[in-house]
Amino acid sequence: MARKSLQGLSGIAKTIADSGPRSTERKPNPSAPALGALQGSLSAIREIDPNLIDEWGPKDRIDGFTVVNSDDDQEGFENLRTSIEEGGQQVPVLVRRSSQEGRFEIIYGRRRLKACRELGINVRANVQDLDDQSALLAKGLENAARRNLSFYEKARFAAVIQVAGHDTATVRQVLGLSKSGLSHLTKVSENIPDDVGDQIGAAPKSGRPKWTALAEAFIAKKVNASSAFAILSKLDEGISSDERLDQLLREIARRGARPTQGRVVTPVDGVTIKSGRSSIAISIKRGGDNAAFAEWLDAELEEIIKKSYREFTDVNAVDDT
């Protein structure tokens, strides 16, 4: 399946228009590598007005733009805000200087930044000069350290990094993935429509098997965006994103298990084709006007089926890439 275009991605992709290579790209600063940015230095930490800090790069969390937010995520944010209010901000966010004089771009620490904004206080920030590649690596390393991205969030994060113009080697380094690991994420992001994923949510407790099962259902045309939305729209709005994914998969499986209506057609006189759920049968009368045709078809049917099968496999070859 073709790689998604930036215009084809919803929600998450709209925040990364300037995260890919640009004509005004910052030159890499060898004195500020990604790991060094994570470790930081005391002299680089400043207190900054949150209103001077703008968004940058791919969002790595589904909450904030999906219609389904995890209760755990919201509770976690409330706890974070309370902690900062009562004890101060202990861990600085990472920012870089913006091309706009006096402004900055957030690399990671969006939730801490949001909490400080809501509390009306300055945010403690580690200010580093980073090019896009180093910023992505720093973001990926920080994400790996806190290990709270769901499988689906990682899939969307990987997709938008690639859409922004970064190669697969960068994606793998940012997210700490093997080739097969990235392949699993790509299968999900390329086959599950983004708006369906947005409707489901991050599903933090659901791993690769469930998301892969949904991707395979789309590939096998057991479900499409329209039917997925029809199922999701009937679910209780109060359930978690994990439950939404589970119920969607169950309904797809249930619909696939329904016995289908048998079909009987007569393409020419004396020939009947019966199509059922488990088999297809052809019946040809050997007598009367059909006798000669029945004898010919009896002799040629094996080759006709072999030829038809070769034509089918030629246009439906398995893609192993």
mmCIF file of C-alpha atoms in Angstrom:
data_model
loop_
_atom_site.group_PDB
_atom_site.id
_atom_site.type_symbol
_atom_site.label_atom_id
_atom_site.label_comp_id
_atom_site.label_asym_id
_atom_site.label_seq_id
_atom_site.Cartn_x
_atom_site.Cartn_y
_atom_site.Cartn_z
ATOM 1 C CA MET A 1 0.000 0.000 0.000
ATOM 2 C CA ALA A 2 1.272 3.458 -0.876
ATOM 3 C CA ARG A 3 2.686 5.626 1.865
ATOM 4 C CA LYS A 4 0.244 8.200 3.167
ATOM 5 C CA SER A 5 0.691 11.808 2.134
ATOM 6 C CA LEU A 6 0.804 14.554 4.737
ATOM 7 C CA GLN A 7 -2.563 15.778 3.508
ATOM 8 C CA GLY A 8 -4.006 12.290 3.948
ATOM 9 C CA LEU A 9 -3.259 12.085 7.646
ATOM 10 C CA SER A 10 -5.684 13.520 10.144
ATOM 11 C CA GLY A 11 -5.256 15.121 13.553
ATOM 12 C CA ILE A 12 -1.736 14.189 14.521
ATOM 13 C CA ALA A 13 -0.168 15.044 11.162
ATOM 14 C CA LYS A 14 -1.464 18.586 11.182
ATOM 15 C CA THR A 15 0.976 19.471 13.949
ATOM 16 C CA ILE A 16 4.143 18.484 12.089
ATOM 17 C CA ALA A 17 4.180 20.540 8.918
ATOM 18 C CA ASP A 18 7.527 22.060 9.863
ATOM 19 C CA SER A 19 9.167 19.036 11.435
ATOM 20 C CA GLY A 20 10.660 17.662 8.219
ATOM 21 C CA PRO A 21 13.676 18.907 6.274
ATOM 22 C CA ARG A 22 13.379 22.590 5.428
ATOM 23 C CA SER A 23 15.328 25.035 3.326
ATOM 24 C CA THR A 24 16.092 27.008 6.476
ATOM 25 C CA GLU A 25 17.110 23.874 8.397
ATOM 26 C CA ARG A 26 19.298 24.505 11.408
ATOM 27 C CA LYS A 27 22.821 23.229 10.988
ATOM 28 C CA PRO A 28 23.525 20.314 13.339
ATOM 29 C CA ASN A 29 25.295 21.419 16.473
ATOM 30 C CA PRO A 30 27.827 18.699 17.376
ATOM 31 C CA SER A 31 28.134 20.118 20.863
ATOM 32 C CA ALA A 32 24.458 19.411 21.547
ATOM 33 C CA PRO A 33 23.706 15.795 20.520
ATOM 34 C CA ALA A 34 20.405 14.169 21.429
ATOM 35 C CA LEU A 35 21.710 12.359 24.490
ATOM 36 C CA GLY A 36 23.377 15.522 25.706
ATOM 37 C CA ALA A 37 20.079 17.336 25.291
ATOM 38 C CA LEU A 38 18.427 14.778 27.507
ATOM 39 C CA GLN A 39 21.089 15.096 30.172
ATOM 40 C CA GLY A 40 21.163 18.868 29.768
ATOM 41 C CA SER A 41 23.251 21.299 31.731
ATOM 42 C CA LEU A 42 22.382 23.550 34.652
ATOM 43 C CA SER A 43 23.448 26.633 32.718
ATOM 44 C CA ALA A 44 20.964 25.822 29.937
ATOM 45 C CA ILE A 45 17.921 25.615 32.233
ATOM 46 C CA ARG A 46 15.796 28.748 32.296
ATOM 47 C CA GLU A 47 12.371 29.821 33.470
ATOM 48 C CA ILE A 48 10.261 30.781 30.456
ATOM 49 C CA ASP A 49 6.771 32.182 30.018
ATOM 50 C CA PRO A 50 4.743 29.204 28.651
ATOM 51 C CA ASN A 51 3.056 31.535 26.165
ATOM 52 C CA LEU A 52 6.425 31.987 24.413
ATOM 53 C CA ILE A 53 6.672 28.270 23.630
ATOM 54 C CA ASP A 54 5.123 26.922 20.415
ATOM 55 C CA GLU A 55 4.353 23.399 19.196
ATOM 56 C CA TRP A 56 6.916 21.511 17.147
ATOM 57 C CA GLY A 57 7.192 18.093 15.604
ATOM 58 C CA PRO A 58 4.967 15.037 15.633
ATOM 59 C CA LYS A 59 2.696 14.619 18.593
ATOM 60 C CA ASP A 60 3.404 11.308 20.230
ATOM 61 C CA ARG A 61 0.187 10.954 22.197
ATOM 62 C CA ILE A 62 -3.337 10.442 20.937
ATOM 63 C CA ASP A 63 -5.001 12.431 23.725
ATOM 64 C CA GLY A 64 -5.463 16.055 22.847
ATOM 65 C CA PHE A 65 -7.021 15.492 19.433
ATOM 66 C CA THR A 66 -8.924 12.222 19.550
ATOM 67 C CA VAL A 67 -12.539 12.193 20.685
ATOM 68 C CA VAL A 68 -11.731 9.376 23.097
ATOM 69 C CA ASN A 69 -9.386 10.157 25.963
ATOM 70 C CA SER A 70 -8.132 7.641 28.478
ATOM 71 C CA ASP A 71 -9.409 8.186 32.013
ATOM 72 C CA ASP A 72 -5.990 7.089 33.253
ATOM 73 C CA ASP A 73 -4.307 9.776 31.132
ATOM 74 C CA GLN A 74 -6.592 12.506 32.463
ATOM 75 C CA GLU A 75 -6.075 11.360 36.046
ATOM 76 C CA GLY A 76 -2.330 11.264 35.443
ATOM 77 C CA PHE A 77 -2.349 14.839 34.155
ATOM 78 C CA GLU A 78 -4.366 16.047 37.143
ATOM 79 C CA ASN A 79 -1.854 14.388 39.464
ATOM 80 C CA LEU A 80 1.012 16.005 37.558
ATOM 81 C CA ARG A 81 -0.565 19.456 37.779
ATOM 82 C CA THR A 82 -1.212 19.027 41.501
ATOM 83 C CA SER A 83 2.370 17.870 42.046
ATOM 84 C CA ILE A 84 3.773 20.935 40.244
ATOM 85 C CA GLU A 85 1.396 23.248 42.101
ATOM 86 C CA GLU A 86 2.382 21.882 45.508
ATOM 87 C CA GLY A 87 6.049 21.015 45.024
ATOM 88 C CA GLY A 88 7.182 22.878 41.957
ATOM 89 C CA GLN A 89 8.295 21.547 38.582
ATOM 90 C CA GLN A 90 11.079 19.072 39.266
ATOM 91 C CA VAL A 91 11.866 17.937 35.694
ATOM 92 C CA PRO A 92 12.462 20.604 33.030
ATOM 93 C CA VAL A 93 10.977 20.397 29.544
ATOM 94 C CA LEU A 94 13.227 20.481 26.485
ATOM 95 C CA VAL A 95 12.894 23.384 24.051
ATOM 96 C CA ARG A 96 14.872 24.888 21.207
ATOM 97 C CA ARG A 97 14.977 28.459 19.977
ATOM 98 C CA SER A 98 12.425 29.258 17.300
ATOM 99 C CA SER A 99 13.196 31.015 14.028
ATOM 100 C CA GLN A 100 10.930 33.745 15.422
ATOM 101 C CA GLU A 101 12.974 35.982 17.699
ATOM 102 C CA GLY A 102 12.236 35.522 21.387
ATOM 103 C CA ARG A 103 10.151 32.387 20.973
ATOM 104 C CA PHE A 104 10.843 28.684 21.544
ATOM 105 C CA GLU A 105 9.631 25.301 20.284
ATOM 106 C CA ILE A 106 8.734 22.402 22.578
ATOM 107 C CA ILE A 107 10.606 19.154 21.894
ATOM 108 C CA TYR A 108 9.219 17.153 24.779
ATOM 109 C CA GLY A 109 7.382 17.809 28.036
ATOM 110 C CA ARG A 110 4.058 18.968 26.576
ATOM 111 C CA ARG A 111 2.091 17.844 29.630
ATOM 112 C CA ARG A 112 4.407 19.712 31.998
ATOM 113 C CA LEU A 113 4.120 22.764 29.755
ATOM 114 C CA LYS A 114 0.318 22.477 29.743
ATOM 115 C CA ALA A 115 0.246 22.168 33.539
ATOM 116 C CA CYS A 116 2.376 25.298 33.961
ATOM 117 C CA ARG A 117 0.155 27.184 31.527
ATOM 118 C CA GLU A 118 -2.952 26.233 33.487
ATOM 119 C CA LEU A 119 -1.269 27.183 36.768
ATOM 120 C CA GLY A 120 -0.129 30.520 35.347
ATOM 121 C CA ILE A 121 3.532 29.984 36.220
ATOM 122 C CA ASN A 122 6.783 29.980 34.262
ATOM 123 C CA VAL A 123 8.014 26.637 33.019
ATOM 124 C CA ARG A 124 11.538 25.377 33.768
ATOM 125 C CA ALA A 125 13.047 24.552 30.387
ATOM 126 C CA ASN A 126 16.308 23.119 29.105
ATOM 127 C CA VAL A 127 17.158 25.294 26.082
ATOM 128 C CA GLN A 128 19.268 23.542 23.445
ATOM 129 C CA ASP A 129 20.246 24.302 19.856
ATOM 130 C CA LEU A 130 19.025 21.227 17.980
ATOM 131 C CA ASP A 131 18.407 20.428 14.336
ATOM 132 C CA ASP A 132 15.311 18.387 13.451
ATOM 133 C CA GLN A 133 17.139 15.060 13.499
ATOM 134 C CA SER A 134 18.630 15.622 16.954
ATOM 135 C CA ALA A 135 15.310 16.919 18.253
ATOM 136 C CA LEU A 136 13.521 13.785 17.078
ATOM 137 C CA LEU A 137 16.171 11.572 18.655
ATOM 138 C CA ALA A 138 15.903 13.432 21.946
ATOM 139 C CA LYS A 139 12.134 13.120 21.832
ATOM 140 C CA GLY A 140 12.374 9.399 21.084
ATOM 141 C CA LEU A 141 14.865 8.775 23.874
ATOM 142 C CA GLU A 142 12.682 10.602 26.374
ATOM 143 C CA ASN A 143 9.644 8.620 25.240
ATOM 144 C CA ALA A 144 11.560 5.366 25.616
ATOM 145 C CA ALA A 145 12.526 6.392 29.144
ATOM 146 C CA ARG A 146 8.947 6.930 30.275
ATOM 147 C CA ARG A 147 7.562 3.979 28.258
ATOM 148 C CA ASN A 148 3.978 5.192 28.210
ATOM 149 C CA LEU A 149 3.173 5.349 24.509
ATOM 150 C CA SER A 150 0.597 2.798 23.481
ATOM 151 C CA PHE A 151 1.267 0.544 20.494
ATOM 152 C CA TYR A 152 -1.100 2.599 18.371
ATOM 153 C CA GLU A 153 0.466 5.894 19.444
ATOM 154 C CA LYS A 154 3.850 4.523 18.376
ATOM 155 C CA ALA A 155 2.387 3.492 15.015
ATOM 156 C CA ARG A 156 1.009 6.983 14.392
ATOM 157 C CA PHE A 157 4.190 8.625 15.685
ATOM 158 C CA ALA A 158 6.329 6.509 13.319
ATOM 159 C CA ALA A 159 4.041 7.314 10.381
ATOM 160 C CA VAL A 160 4.169 11.075 10.783
ATOM 161 C CA ILE A 161 7.955 11.104 11.219
ATOM 162 C CA GLN A 162 8.233 9.377 7.849
ATOM 163 C CA VAL A 163 5.635 11.642 6.242
ATOM 164 C CA ALA A 164 7.687 14.624 7.428
ATOM 165 C CA GLY A 165 10.550 13.380 5.248
ATOM 166 C CA HIS A 166 12.692 11.342 7.640
ATOM 167 C CA ASP A 167 13.920 7.913 6.557
ATOM 168 C CA THR A 168 13.120 4.585 8.191
ATOM 169 C CA ALA A 169 16.536 4.445 9.854
ATOM 170 C CA THR A 170 15.699 7.643 11.734
ATOM 171 C CA VAL A 171 12.278 6.322 12.730
ATOM 172 C CA ARG A 172 13.808 3.124 14.072
ATOM 173 C CA GLN A 173 16.443 5.044 16.025
ATOM 174 C CA VAL A 174 13.920 7.494 17.465
ATOM 175 C CA LEU A 175 11.564 4.759 18.666
ATOM 176 C CA GLY A 176 14.177 2.081 19.337
ATOM 177 C CA LEU A 177 12.680 -0.349 16.832
ATOM 178 C CA SER A 178 13.921 -3.352 14.897
ATOM 179 C CA LYS A 179 13.037 -3.690 11.198
ATOM 180 C CA SER A 180 10.230 -6.098 12.053
ATOM 181 C CA GLY A 181 9.038 -3.820 14.851
ATOM 182 C CA LEU A 182 8.684 -0.908 12.442
ATOM 183 C CA SER A 183 6.999 -3.207 9.922
ATOM 184 C CA HIS A 184 4.331 -4.121 12.479
ATOM 185 C CA LEU A 185 3.671 -0.444 13.235
ATOM 186 C CA THR A 186 3.548 0.426 9.531
ATOM 187 C CA LYS A 187 1.022 -2.334 8.832
ATOM 188 C CA VAL A 188 -1.297 -0.756 11.377
ATOM 189 C CA SER A 189 -0.813 2.899 10.404
ATOM 190 C CA GLU A 190 -1.167 2.232 6.662
ATOM 191 C CA ASN A 191 -4.260 0.044 6.809
ATOM 192 C CA ILE A 192 -6.360 1.459 9.638
ATOM 193 C CA PRO A 193 -7.786 4.844 8.553
ATOM 194 C CA ASP A 194 -6.591 7.612 10.868
ATOM 195 C CA ASP A 195 -10.103 8.840 11.547
ATOM 196 C CA VAL A 196 -11.116 5.350 12.665
ATOM 197 C CA GLY A 197 -8.061 5.246 14.938
ATOM 198 C CA ASP A 198 -8.988 8.672 16.300
ATOM 199 C CA GLN A 199 -12.477 7.403 17.075
ATOM 200 C CA ILE A 200 -11.101 4.381 18.934
ATOM 201 C CA GLY A 201 -8.390 6.224 20.856
ATOM 202 C CA ALA A 202 -4.954 5.309 22.167
ATOM 203 C CA ALA A 203 -6.029 1.985 23.740
ATOM 204 C CA PRO A 204 -3.040 1.985 26.144
ATOM 205 C CA LYS A 205 -3.653 -1.579 27.331
ATOM 206 C CA SER A 206 -3.976 -3.055 23.842
ATOM 207 C CA GLY A 207 -0.845 -4.295 22.125
ATOM 208 C CA ARG A 208 0.186 -5.440 18.674
ATOM 209 C CA PRO A 209 -2.106 -8.511 18.307
ATOM 210 C CA LYS A 210 -5.349 -6.555 18.589
ATOM 211 C CA TRP A 211 -4.283 -3.657 16.385
ATOM 212 C CA THR A 212 -2.827 -6.065 13.824
ATOM 213 C CA ALA A 213 -6.102 -8.017 13.838
ATOM 214 C CA LEU A 214 -7.968 -4.798 13.036
ATOM 215 C CA ALA A 215 -5.490 -3.925 10.272
ATOM 216 C CA GLU A 216 -5.913 -7.391 8.768
ATOM 217 C CA ALA A 217 -9.694 -7.012 8.880
ATOM 218 C CA PHE A 218 -9.347 -3.847 6.770
ATOM 219 C CA ILE A 219 -6.938 -5.597 4.400
ATOM 220 C CA ALA A 220 -9.335 -8.547 3.987
ATOM 221 C CA LYS A 221 -12.214 -6.078 3.454
ATOM 222 C CA LYS A 222 -14.127 -7.526 6.389
ATOM 223 C CA VAL A 223 -14.627 -3.924 7.472
ATOM 224 C CA ASN A 224 -14.220 -0.475 5.947
ATOM 225 C CA ALA A 225 -14.221 3.007 7.412
ATOM 226 C CA SER A 226 -17.970 3.406 6.981
ATOM 227 C CA SER A 227 -18.885 0.112 8.668
ATOM 228 C CA ALA A 228 -16.305 0.702 11.429
ATOM 229 C CA PHE A 229 -17.864 4.085 12.208
ATOM 230 C CA ALA A 230 -21.330 2.523 12.188
ATOM 231 C CA ILE A 231 -20.204 0.012 14.826
ATOM 232 C CA LEU A 232 -18.328 2.562 16.933
ATOM 233 C CA SER A 233 -21.223 5.039 16.887
ATOM 234 C CA LYS A 234 -23.440 2.515 18.692
ATOM 235 C CA LEU A 235 -21.028 1.980 21.570
ATOM 236 C CA ASP A 236 -21.443 3.559 24.982
ATOM 237 C CA GLU A 237 -19.564 6.872 24.977
ATOM 238 C CA GLY A 238 -18.340 6.239 28.522
ATOM 239 C CA ILE A 239 -16.278 3.138 27.756
ATOM 240 C CA SER A 240 -12.496 3.232 27.486
ATOM 241 C CA SER A 241 -10.583 3.183 24.224
ATOM 242 C CA ASP A 242 -9.415 -0.367 24.963
ATOM 243 C CA GLU A 243 -13.037 -1.467 25.299
ATOM 244 C CA ARG A 244 -13.930 0.316 22.071
ATOM 245 C CA LEU A 245 -11.234 -1.614 20.220
ATOM 246 C CA ASP A 246 -12.314 -4.904 21.800
ATOM 247 C CA GLN A 247 -15.969 -4.392 20.913
ATOM 248 C CA LEU A 248 -15.146 -3.349 17.362
ATOM 249 C CA LEU A 249 -13.091 -6.517 16.856
ATOM 250 C CA ARG A 250 -15.835 -8.688 18.363
ATOM 251 C CA GLU A 251 -18.491 -7.169 16.115
ATOM 252 C CA ILE A 252 -16.318 -7.636 13.018
ATOM 253 C CA ALA A 253 -15.793 -11.291 13.969
ATOM 254 C CA ARG A 254 -19.497 -11.766 14.680
ATOM 255 C CA ARG A 255 -20.533 -10.321 11.348
ATOM 256 C CA GLY A 256 -17.979 -12.483 9.576
ATOM 257 C CA ALA A 257 -19.451 -15.566 11.233
ATOM 258 C CA ARG A 258 -22.974 -14.923 9.970
ATOM 259 C CA PRO A 259 -24.199 -17.520 7.469
ATOM 260 C CA THR A 260 -24.492 -15.880 4.090
ATOM 261 C CA GLN A 261 -27.477 -16.223 1.816
ATOM 262 C CA GLY A 262 -26.953 -18.880 -0.859
ATOM 263 C CA ARG A 263 -26.888 -17.700 -4.468
ATOM 264 C CA VAL A 264 -28.141 -19.679 -7.462
ATOM 265 C CA VAL A 265 -27.638 -18.404 -11.017
ATOM 266 C CA THR A 266 -28.192 -19.899 -14.471
ATOM 267 C CA PRO A 267 -25.773 -18.196 -16.898
ATOM 268 C CA VAL A 268 -26.939 -20.359 -19.875
ATOM 269 C CA ASP A 269 -29.679 -22.927 -20.308
ATOM 270 C CA GLY A 270 -28.888 -26.191 -18.582
ATOM 271 C CA VAL A 271 -26.024 -24.724 -16.468
ATOM 272 C CA THR A 272 -26.593 -23.883 -12.787
ATOM 273 C CA ILE A 273 -24.077 -22.320 -10.380
ATOM 274 C CA LYS A 274 -24.800 -22.613 -6.655
ATOM 275 C CA SER A 275 -22.695 -20.371 -4.423
ATOM 276 C CA GLY A 276 -22.812 -20.964 -0.681
ATOM 277 C CA ARG A 277 -20.739 -19.944 2.320
ATOM 278 C CA SER A 278 -18.491 -23.000 2.171
ATOM 279 C CA SER A 279 -18.465 -24.019 -1.484
ATOM 280 C CA ILE A 280 -19.339 -23.282 -5.104
ATOM 281 C CA ALA A 281 -20.964 -25.997 -7.219
ATOM 282 C CA ILE A 282 -21.602 -26.133 -10.980
ATOM 283 C CA SER A 283 -24.303 -28.380 -12.402
ATOM 284 C CA ILE A 284 -24.540 -29.061 -16.170
ATOM 285 C CA LYS A 285 -27.173 -31.204 -17.815
ATOM 286 C CA ARG A 286 -25.618 -33.844 -20.073
ATOM 287 C CA GLY A 287 -28.697 -34.423 -22.200
ATOM 288 C CA GLY A 288 -30.582 -32.558 -24.906
ATOM 289 C CA ASP A 289 -29.150 -29.408 -26.443
ATOM 290 C CA ASN A 290 -26.464 -29.227 -23.699
ATOM 291 C CA ALA A 291 -24.966 -32.673 -24.292
ATOM 292 C CA ALA A 292 -22.107 -31.542 -26.529
ATOM 293 C CA PHE A 293 -21.239 -28.560 -24.343
ATOM 294 C CA ALA A 294 -21.280 -30.747 -21.225
ATOM 295 C CA GLU A 295 -18.852 -33.213 -22.829
ATOM 296 C CA TRP A 296 -16.521 -30.393 -23.930
ATOM 297 C CA LEU A 297 -16.583 -28.718 -20.519
ATOM 298 C CA ASP A 298 -15.951 -32.054 -18.804
ATOM 299 C CA ALA A 299 -12.733 -32.388 -20.814
ATOM 300 C CA GLU A 300 -11.619 -28.749 -20.528
ATOM 301 C CA LEU A 301 -12.736 -27.753 -17.030
ATOM 302 C CA GLU A 302 -9.463 -28.699 -15.327
ATOM 303 C CA GLU A 303 -7.406 -26.470 -17.664
ATOM 304 C CA ILE A 304 -9.975 -23.660 -17.463
ATOM 305 C CA ILE A 305 -9.674 -23.622 -13.666
ATOM 306 C CA LYS A 306 -5.857 -23.783 -13.776
ATOM 307 C CA LYS A 307 -5.726 -20.879 -16.228
ATOM 308 C CA SER A 308 -8.173 -18.846 -14.153
ATOM 309 C CA TYR A 309 -6.152 -19.515 -11.004
ATOM 310 C CA ARG A 310 -2.912 -18.372 -12.690
ATOM 311 C CA GLU A 311 -4.604 -15.160 -13.805
ATOM 312 C CA PHE A 312 -5.915 -14.621 -10.277
ATOM 313 C CA THR A 313 -2.521 -15.108 -8.617
ATOM 314 C CA ASP A 314 -0.808 -12.831 -11.163
ATOM 315 C CA VAL A 315 -2.923 -9.869 -10.062
ATOM 316 C CA ASN A 316 -3.148 -10.817 -6.389
ATOM 317 C CA ALA A 317 0.499 -11.610 -5.651
ATOM 318 C CA VAL A 318 1.452 -11.602 -1.971
ATOM 319 C CA ASP A 319 3.536 -8.565 -1.054
ATOM 320 C CA ASP A 320 6.208 -9.625 1.442
ATOM 321 C CA THR A 321 7.757 -6.189 1.840
#
